[in-house]
Amino acid sequence: MSMKPFLLIALPLAALMAAPAWADDGEIQRILEAKGAAWEAGDGEAWARDYAENAGVINLVGTRLEDRSSNAQRHTDLLQGPFAGTSLSVDVQDIILLGDDTAFAEVMFRVSGIESMPDGLPDRGDGELHTRMSFLFERHDHHGWQIQFGQNTAVHP
């Protein structure tokens, strides 16, 4: 018996049952929006949770953080230091699926409630810092979507 009739029915059904591309947008959106909750909690570990173990990040002053552990520690230091008690708003600007297992996202962050702007960052005089951050995501079978790389850039007034 030929498999051809079975394949003619099974393959189109399998394509219909696959998760639509926009379903991935939602998962990535949730990961990015969770950054706000991690910030509010002052939790550097939660901030870095969705980064791959070897994920690189270039921060606002051009320093490259080489992995999730150094990213978590740097955010813990910031959230317990100069940005303690601040709030973060997250505005996802764009999510582009580059392939089945890669995506790019762009986010506008606004940190508010800064009592004294750290040296080297643009000071608008209103206690706010605005940044634009780009993320490269990769999807892995055992971890789902993870951030593989990020770059944060200060937005000058």
mmCIF file of C-alpha atoms in Angstrom:
data_model
loop_
_atom_site.group_PDB
_atom_site.id
_atom_site.type_symbol
_atom_site.label_atom_id
_atom_site.label_comp_id
_atom_site.label_asym_id
_atom_site.label_seq_id
_atom_site.Cartn_x
_atom_site.Cartn_y
_atom_site.Cartn_z
ATOM 1 C CA MET A 1 0.000 0.000 0.000
ATOM 2 C CA SER A 2 1.311 3.387 -0.967
ATOM 3 C CA MET A 3 1.992 6.073 1.657
ATOM 4 C CA LYS A 4 1.147 8.788 -0.861
ATOM 5 C CA PRO A 5 -2.571 9.219 0.078
ATOM 6 C CA PHE A 6 -1.636 9.335 3.767
ATOM 7 C CA LEU A 7 1.052 11.963 3.168
ATOM 8 C CA LEU A 8 -1.296 14.071 1.063
ATOM 9 C CA ILE A 9 -3.597 14.345 4.072
ATOM 10 C CA ALA A 10 -1.076 14.264 6.942
ATOM 11 C CA LEU A 11 1.386 16.908 5.742
ATOM 12 C CA PRO A 12 -1.169 19.730 5.258
ATOM 13 C CA LEU A 13 -2.730 18.864 8.640
ATOM 14 C CA ALA A 14 0.661 18.959 10.320
ATOM 15 C CA ALA A 15 1.298 22.404 8.848
ATOM 16 C CA LEU A 16 -2.048 23.636 10.146
ATOM 17 C CA MET A 17 -1.361 22.244 13.608
ATOM 18 C CA ALA A 18 2.063 23.901 13.926
ATOM 19 C CA ALA A 19 2.179 26.933 16.183
ATOM 20 C CA PRO A 20 1.722 30.115 14.153
ATOM 21 C CA ALA A 21 4.634 32.564 14.018
ATOM 22 C CA TRP A 22 2.699 35.139 16.062
ATOM 23 C CA ALA A 23 2.562 32.660 18.977
ATOM 24 C CA ASP A 24 6.325 33.127 19.343
ATOM 25 C CA ASP A 25 5.852 36.893 19.457
ATOM 26 C CA GLY A 26 3.748 36.464 22.587
ATOM 27 C CA GLU A 27 6.363 34.396 24.391
ATOM 28 C CA ILE A 28 9.115 36.864 23.529
ATOM 29 C CA GLN A 29 6.862 39.766 24.565
ATOM 30 C CA ARG A 30 6.283 38.122 27.970
ATOM 31 C CA ILE A 31 10.019 37.585 28.479
ATOM 32 C CA LEU A 32 10.721 41.248 27.752
ATOM 33 C CA GLU A 33 7.869 42.572 29.896
ATOM 34 C CA ALA A 34 9.097 40.415 32.804
ATOM 35 C CA LYS A 35 12.167 42.657 32.894
ATOM 36 C CA GLY A 36 9.963 45.333 34.501
ATOM 37 C CA ALA A 37 8.874 43.021 37.335
ATOM 38 C CA ALA A 38 12.477 41.912 37.949
ATOM 39 C CA TRP A 39 13.561 45.558 38.087
ATOM 40 C CA GLU A 40 10.762 46.533 40.471
ATOM 41 C CA ALA A 41 11.747 43.617 42.729
ATOM 42 C CA GLY A 42 15.410 44.718 42.664
ATOM 43 C CA ASP A 43 16.275 41.186 41.509
ATOM 44 C CA GLY A 44 19.325 40.919 39.243
ATOM 45 C CA GLU A 45 18.980 37.140 39.040
ATOM 46 C CA ALA A 46 15.405 37.452 37.757
ATOM 47 C CA TRP A 47 16.554 40.132 35.287
ATOM 48 C CA ALA A 48 19.117 37.727 33.790
ATOM 49 C CA ARG A 49 16.969 34.571 34.015
ATOM 50 C CA ASP A 50 16.010 34.518 30.317
ATOM 51 C CA TYR A 51 19.538 35.003 29.008
ATOM 52 C CA ALA A 52 21.434 31.991 27.694
ATOM 53 C CA GLU A 53 24.286 30.900 29.959
ATOM 54 C CA ASN A 54 26.901 32.329 27.557
ATOM 55 C CA ALA A 55 24.863 35.376 26.455
ATOM 56 C CA GLY A 56 26.782 38.570 25.863
ATOM 57 C CA VAL A 57 25.492 42.043 26.702
ATOM 58 C CA ILE A 58 26.940 45.436 25.939
ATOM 59 C CA ASN A 59 25.700 47.885 28.544
ATOM 60 C CA LEU A 60 25.078 51.631 28.400
ATOM 61 C CA VAL A 61 28.708 52.591 28.903
ATOM 62 C CA GLY A 62 30.076 50.070 26.391
ATOM 63 C CA THR A 63 31.176 47.390 28.845
ATOM 64 C CA ARG A 64 30.705 43.855 27.567
ATOM 65 C CA LEU A 65 29.247 41.387 30.063
ATOM 66 C CA GLU A 66 30.357 37.935 28.956
ATOM 67 C CA ASP A 67 27.680 35.657 30.425
ATOM 68 C CA ARG A 68 24.417 35.394 32.366
ATOM 69 C CA SER A 69 26.220 35.296 35.710
ATOM 70 C CA SER A 70 28.063 38.606 35.158
ATOM 71 C CA ASN A 71 24.829 40.158 33.804
ATOM 72 C CA ALA A 72 22.933 39.070 36.931
ATOM 73 C CA GLN A 73 25.665 40.395 39.235
ATOM 74 C CA ARG A 74 25.886 43.736 37.427
ATOM 75 C CA HIS A 75 22.107 44.206 37.654
ATOM 76 C CA THR A 76 22.086 43.203 41.312
ATOM 77 C CA ASP A 77 24.748 45.862 41.956
ATOM 78 C CA LEU A 78 22.758 48.493 40.018
ATOM 79 C CA LEU A 79 19.402 47.626 41.590
ATOM 80 C CA GLN A 80 20.845 47.691 45.101
ATOM 81 C CA GLY A 81 22.971 50.764 44.341
ATOM 82 C CA PRO A 82 22.309 53.789 42.126
ATOM 83 C CA PHE A 83 18.978 52.484 40.781
ATOM 84 C CA ALA A 84 17.570 51.167 44.072
ATOM 85 C CA GLY A 85 13.907 52.114 44.412
ATOM 86 C CA THR A 86 13.522 53.149 40.770
ATOM 87 C CA SER A 87 10.839 51.971 38.371
ATOM 88 C CA LEU A 88 11.230 50.563 34.879
ATOM 89 C CA SER A 89 8.713 50.835 32.093
ATOM 90 C CA VAL A 90 9.050 48.454 29.164
ATOM 91 C CA ASP A 91 7.769 49.379 25.713
ATOM 92 C CA VAL A 92 8.354 46.603 23.171
ATOM 93 C CA GLN A 93 8.838 48.383 19.846
ATOM 94 C CA ASP A 94 9.371 45.458 17.519
ATOM 95 C CA ILE A 95 9.740 41.689 17.380
ATOM 96 C CA ILE A 96 10.959 40.198 14.117
ATOM 97 C CA LEU A 97 11.145 36.460 13.592
ATOM 98 C CA LEU A 98 14.324 35.907 11.561
ATOM 99 C CA GLY A 99 13.794 32.170 11.204
ATOM 100 C CA ASP A 100 12.247 29.250 13.026
ATOM 101 C CA ASP A 101 14.648 29.567 15.950
ATOM 102 C CA THR A 102 15.917 33.158 15.889
ATOM 103 C CA ALA A 103 14.295 36.519 16.531
ATOM 104 C CA PHE A 104 15.251 40.149 16.996
ATOM 105 C CA ALA A 105 13.499 42.459 19.442
ATOM 106 C CA GLU A 106 13.797 46.158 20.166
ATOM 107 C CA VAL A 107 12.627 47.700 23.442
ATOM 108 C CA MET A 108 12.435 51.214 24.827
ATOM 109 C CA PHE A 109 13.166 51.275 28.557
ATOM 110 C CA ARG A 110 12.414 54.216 30.857
ATOM 111 C CA VAL A 111 13.917 54.200 34.330
ATOM 112 C CA SER A 112 12.187 56.719 36.588
ATOM 113 C CA GLY A 113 12.732 57.870 40.148
ATOM 114 C CA ILE A 114 16.504 58.268 39.847
ATOM 115 C CA GLU A 115 17.671 60.548 42.666
ATOM 116 C CA SER A 116 21.134 61.187 41.244
ATOM 117 C CA MET A 117 22.016 60.257 37.671
ATOM 118 C CA PRO A 118 25.204 58.174 37.555
ATOM 119 C CA ASP A 119 28.166 59.797 35.815
ATOM 120 C CA GLY A 120 28.342 59.247 32.079
ATOM 121 C CA LEU A 121 24.585 58.882 31.566
ATOM 122 C CA PRO A 122 22.416 61.569 29.980
ATOM 123 C CA ASP A 123 20.731 63.667 32.642
ATOM 124 C CA ARG A 124 17.451 65.221 31.523
ATOM 125 C CA GLY A 125 16.989 66.769 34.954
ATOM 126 C CA ASP A 126 13.760 64.822 35.543
ATOM 127 C CA GLY A 127 15.143 61.716 37.257
ATOM 128 C CA GLU A 128 14.549 59.586 34.156
ATOM 129 C CA LEU A 129 16.852 57.553 31.956
ATOM 130 C CA HIS A 130 15.648 56.482 28.513
ATOM 131 C CA THR A 131 17.344 53.638 26.663
ATOM 132 C CA ARG A 132 16.826 51.591 23.530
ATOM 133 C CA MET A 133 17.837 47.953 23.838
ATOM 134 C CA SER A 134 18.201 45.367 21.087
ATOM 135 C CA PHE A 135 17.952 41.639 21.768
ATOM 136 C CA LEU A 136 18.854 38.583 19.719
ATOM 137 C CA PHE A 137 16.779 35.560 20.749
ATOM 138 C CA GLU A 138 17.395 31.889 20.007
ATOM 139 C CA ARG A 139 14.942 29.100 20.642
ATOM 140 C CA HIS A 140 16.225 25.831 22.066
ATOM 141 C CA ASP A 141 14.257 22.614 22.477
ATOM 142 C CA HIS A 142 14.951 22.308 26.194
ATOM 143 C CA HIS A 143 14.850 26.027 27.182
ATOM 144 C CA GLY A 144 12.451 27.703 24.756
ATOM 145 C CA TRP A 145 13.312 31.282 23.767
ATOM 146 C CA GLN A 146 16.441 32.703 25.385
ATOM 147 C CA ILE A 147 18.306 35.941 24.892
ATOM 148 C CA GLN A 148 21.635 35.230 23.216
ATOM 149 C CA PHE A 149 22.851 38.822 22.944
ATOM 150 C CA GLY A 150 21.742 42.305 23.972
ATOM 151 C CA GLN A 151 22.941 45.862 23.469
ATOM 152 C CA ASN A 152 21.623 48.801 25.460
ATOM 153 C CA THR A 153 22.037 52.384 24.238
ATOM 154 C CA ALA A 154 21.214 55.564 26.121
ATOM 155 C CA VAL A 155 18.777 57.870 24.335
ATOM 156 C CA HIS A 156 20.002 61.451 24.652
ATOM 157 C CA PRO A 157 17.480 64.280 25.002
#
